[in-house]
Amino acid sequence: MFASKEGQAIPQVTFHTRQGDQWVDITTDELFANKTVVVFSLPGAFTPTCSSSHLPRYNELASVFAEHGVDDILCVSVNDTFVMNAWKADQEAENITFIPDGNGEFSKGMGMLTDKEELGFGPRSWRYSMLVKNGVIEKMFIENEEPGDPFKVSDADTMLQYIAPEHKLQESITVFTKPGCPFCAKAKQNLIDKGLQFEEVVLGKDATTVSLRAVSGHSTVPQVFIGGKHIGGSEELEAYLG
């Protein structure tokens, strides 16, 4: 049974990290003292749920967490620093601090170390998230103990709802563009002027015109999607935004 440690101090652990070509030891005091920190811990780098859902959403919402007083977001996994660094680069998750709990000391201290021998993983962290203020755990969201890899309460949206229950997230926005396109630049600037965050999909780099035609029915750029709805090009976007 994985028990909540709300109201308790986090374990005192030193993490061995690789930064560039140097070994750098980081203590939990350095990570948590006099800070408000969100932590999400998961079974392993590069694993499906962790890569497709858990990590990307925290990375996406990092600026929103910052607006509500969160100083840092830590991703903890029982992997070595080289694996964690490679995963961060692969995910382009620059808004997250990756913490390699290679020996499982932090996870064990949290009472969250679990056995994944049936998968050939050995000891790993159970999936959970927590809000830590000045080294003391204020809130934990621990996944229920059930078969497989449950992922229902440790997600970024649940944590944000706890921290800022009144906050309303903007709808997701994606803009298909290509380099040197003046209409694309106009559409992006229009979104920026409205204070809206968006993801840019660059043709020739992130996708092809085949994908663009498949999802929008058009081969010209920009093509803008908001909340799953196809808005159109720069003029249609301008009209939509009023």
C-alpha positions as semicolon CSV with decimal commas, in nm:
position;residue;x (nm);y (nm);z (nm)
1;M;0,000;0,000;0,000
2;F;0,145;0,335;-0,104
3;A;0,074;0,586;0,172
4;S;0,057;0,963;0,142
5;K;0,335;1,160;0,310
6;E;0,151;1,491;0,317
7;G;0,283;1,715;0,593
8;Q;0,620;1,538;0,600
9;A;0,960;1,652;0,478
10;I;1,098;1,504;0,159
11;P;1,384;1,248;0,186
12;Q;1,739;1,384;0,201
13;V;1,909;1,248;-0,110
14;T;2,201;1,346;-0,333
15;F;2,141;1,297;-0,706
16;H;2,436;1,230;-0,937
17;T;2,377;1,422;-1,260
18;R;2,576;1,473;-1,575
19;Q;2,582;1,829;-1,707
20;G;2,785;1,863;-2,025
21;D;3,106;1,671;-1,960
22;Q;3,096;1,722;-1,584
23;W;2,951;1,524;-1,293
24;V;2,739;1,751;-1,074
25;D;2,586;1,636;-0,746
26;I;2,255;1,798;-0,654
27;T;2,096;1,766;-0,311
28;T;1,728;1,774;-0,227
29;D;1,797;2,092;-0,026
30;E;1,917;2,263;-0,344
31;L;1,606;2,151;-0,529
32;F;1,343;2,226;-0,265
33;A;1,463;2,475;-0,002
34;N;1,263;2,801;-0,007
35;K;1,085;2,698;-0,326
36;T;0,743;2,581;-0,438
37;V;0,804;2,271;-0,648
38;V;0,582;2,030;-0,838
39;V;0,719;1,675;-0,867
40;F;0,589;1,399;-1,088
41;S;0,747;1,056;-1,065
42;L;0,703;0,772;-1,309
43;P;0,817;0,416;-1,387
44;G;1,070;0,492;-1,659
45;A;1,211;0,722;-1,923
46;F;1,101;0,652;-2,282
47;T;0,811;0,431;-2,166
48;P;0,481;0,483;-2,356
49;T;0,250;0,661;-2,109
50;C;0,537;0,865;-1,964
51;S;0,646;0,989;-2,308
52;S;0,306;1,036;-2,471
53;S;0,108;1,191;-2,186
54;H;0,263;1,239;-1,844
55;L;0,576;1,437;-1,932
56;P;0,450;1,639;-2,234
57;R;0,152;1,789;-2,050
58;Y;0,362;1,909;-1,758
59;N;0,607;2,062;-2,006
60;E;0,321;2,227;-2,195
61;L;0,166;2,377;-1,881
62;A;0,493;2,489;-1,719
63;S;0,429;2,859;-1,782
64;V;0,080;2,829;-1,631
65;F;0,223;2,664;-1,319
66;A;0,479;2,946;-1,299
67;E;0,200;3,205;-1,310
68;H;0,057;3,043;-0,998
69;G;0,374;3,043;-0,791
70;V;0,550;2,720;-0,891
71;D;0,926;2,773;-0,910
72;D;1,021;2,443;-1,073
73;I;0,876;2,118;-1,205
74;L;1,078;1,802;-1,142
75;C;1,047;1,472;-1,326
76;V;1,184;1,186;-1,117
77;S;1,253;0,836;-1,244
78;V;1,470;0,541;-1,141
79;N;1,701;0,584;-1,439
80;D;2,061;0,701;-1,468
81;T;2,146;1,058;-1,566
82;F;2,251;0,966;-1,923
83;V;1,911;0,810;-1,991
84;M;1,728;1,105;-1,836
85;N;1,933;1,356;-2,036
86;A;1,866;1,167;-2,359
87;W;1,493;1,154;-2,280
88;K;1,481;1,527;-2,211
89;A;1,649;1,598;-2,547
90;D;1,420;1,355;-2,729
91;Q;1,108;1,513;-2,576
92;E;1,238;1,872;-2,613
93;A;1,112;1,922;-2,258
94;E;1,311;2,233;-2,172
95;N;1,061;2,346;-1,907
96;I;1,119;2,043;-1,685
97;T;1,410;1,957;-1,453
98;F;1,495;1,587;-1,494
99;I;1,611;1,412;-1,178
100;P;1,787;1,074;-1,210
101;D;1,703;0,860;-0,907
102;G;1,935;0,592;-1,039
103;N;1,965;0,394;-0,715
104;G;1,601;0,446;-0,620
105;E;1,698;0,620;-0,294
106;F;1,449;0,905;-0,329
107;S;1,168;0,674;-0,438
108;K;1,243;0,438;-0,149
109;G;1,246;0,729;0,094
110;M;0,908;0,838;-0,039
111;G;0,773;0,485;0,013
112;M;0,706;0,470;-0,361
113;L;0,957;0,209;-0,477
114;T;0,782;-0,081;-0,650
115;D;0,896;-0,405;-0,811
116;K;0,867;-0,427;-1,190
117;E;1,056;-0,756;-1,229
118;E;0,780;-0,903;-1,446
119;L;0,871;-0,642;-1,710
120;G;1,244;-0,683;-1,664
121;F;1,265;-0,334;-1,512
122;G;1,362;-0,423;-1,155
123;P;1,280;-0,168;-0,882
124;R;1,105;0,143;-1,018
125;S;0,899;0,432;-0,887
126;W;0,523;0,407;-0,857
127;R;0,349;0,683;-1,054
128;Y;0,255;0,985;-0,842
129;S;0,277;1,363;-0,823
130;M;0,318;1,603;-0,535
131;L;0,332;1,970;-0,443
132;V;0,626;2,054;-0,216
133;K;0,670;2,388;-0,038
134;N;1,007;2,458;0,123
135;G;1,084;2,088;0,144
136;V;0,751;1,988;0,301
137;I;0,493;1,787;0,108
138;E;0,162;1,972;0,092
139;K;-0,031;1,747;-0,146
140;M;0,015;1,410;-0,313
141;F;-0,174;1,243;-0,595
142;I;-0,093;0,871;-0,592
143;E;-0,219;0,633;-0,857
144;N;-0,435;0,347;-0,728
145;E;-0,271;0,010;-0,693
146;E;-0,414;-0,188;-0,982
147;P;-0,274;-0,400;-1,265
148;G;-0,079;-0,235;-1,545
149;D;0,034;0,124;-1,535
150;P;-0,256;0,336;-1,401
151;F;-0,249;0,704;-1,496
152;K;-0,557;0,884;-1,366
153;V;-0,464;1,135;-1,092
154;S;-0,094;1,223;-1,121
155;D;-0,141;1,421;-1,443
156;A;-0,061;1,790;-1,488
157;D;-0,424;1,900;-1,518
158;T;-0,519;1,744;-1,184
159;M;-0,226;1,916;-1,014
160;L;-0,311;2,250;-1,175
161;Q;-0,673;2,214;-1,066
162;Y;-0,550;2,174;-0,707
163;I;-0,311;2,470;-0,724
164;A;-0,535;2,707;-0,920
165;P;-0,896;2,583;-0,921
166;E;-1,024;2,906;-1,079
167;H;-0,783;2,897;-1,372
168;K;-0,935;2,828;-1,713
169;L;-0,699;2,679;-1,967
170;Q;-0,703;2,815;-2,320
171;E;-0,794;2,578;-2,599
172;S;-0,504;2,407;-2,774
173;I;-0,385;2,589;-3,086
174;T;-0,177;2,448;-3,371
175;V;-0,049;2,646;-3,669
176;F;0,084;2,476;-3,981
177;T;0,351;2,698;-4,139
178;K;0,650;2,694;-4,372
179;P;0,970;2,900;-4,361
180;G;0,957;3,241;-4,529
181;C;0,577;3,257;-4,544
182;P;0,460;3,616;-4,467
183;F;0,101;3,506;-4,405
184;C;0,227;3,252;-4,151
185;A;0,422;3,526;-3,974
186;K;0,107;3,741;-3,968
187;A;-0,103;3,459;-3,819
188;K;0,155;3,384;-3,550
189;Q;0,187;3,752;-3,459
190;N;-0,190;3,778;-3,432
191;L;-0,192;3,494;-3,180
192;I;0,100;3,645;-2,989
193;D;-0,074;3,984;-2,974
194;K;-0,376;3,812;-2,818
195;G;-0,153;3,644;-2,559
196;L;-0,234;3,298;-2,693
197;Q;0,008;3,007;-2,680
198;F;0,034;2,784;-2,983
199;E;0,228;2,496;-3,128
200;E;0,388;2,548;-3,467
201;V;0,411;2,259;-3,714
202;V;0,665;2,347;-3,984
203;L;0,618;2,181;-4,322
204;G;0,934;2,009;-4,437
205;K;1,050;1,964;-4,079
206;D;0,763;1,844;-3,860
207;A;0,515;1,736;-4,127
208;T;0,453;1,725;-4,503
209;T;0,187;1,869;-4,730
210;V;0,033;1,521;-4,735
211;S;-0,039;1,551;-4,364
212;L;-0,164;1,907;-4,408
213;R;-0,411;1,805;-4,680
214;A;-0,522;1,505;-4,476
215;V;-0,615;1,710;-4,169
216;S;-0,726;2,038;-4,327
217;G;-0,820;1,963;-4,686
218;H;-0,581;2,240;-4,796
219;S;-0,222;2,251;-4,918
220;T;-0,158;2,620;-4,851
221;V;-0,025;2,771;-4,527
222;P;-0,091;2,887;-4,269
223;Q;-0,365;2,653;-4,152
224;V;-0,482;2,714;-3,797
225;F;-0,662;2,474;-3,563
226;I;-0,813;2,582;-3,230
227;G;-0,962;2,334;-2,988
228;G;-0,993;2,069;-3,258
229;K;-1,167;2,309;-3,498
230;H;-1,016;2,407;-3,833
231;I;-1,013;2,787;-3,847
232;G;-0,833;2,838;-4,179
233;G;-0,564;3,081;-4,293
234;S;-0,446;3,417;-4,158
235;E;-0,755;3,610;-4,270
236;E;-0,992;3,353;-4,122
237;L;-0,792;3,358;-3,800
238;E;-0,811;3,736;-3,782
239;A;-1,189;3,724;-3,825
240;Y;-1,219;3,444;-3,566
241;L;-1,024;3,640;-3,308
242;G;-1,226;3,951;-3,378
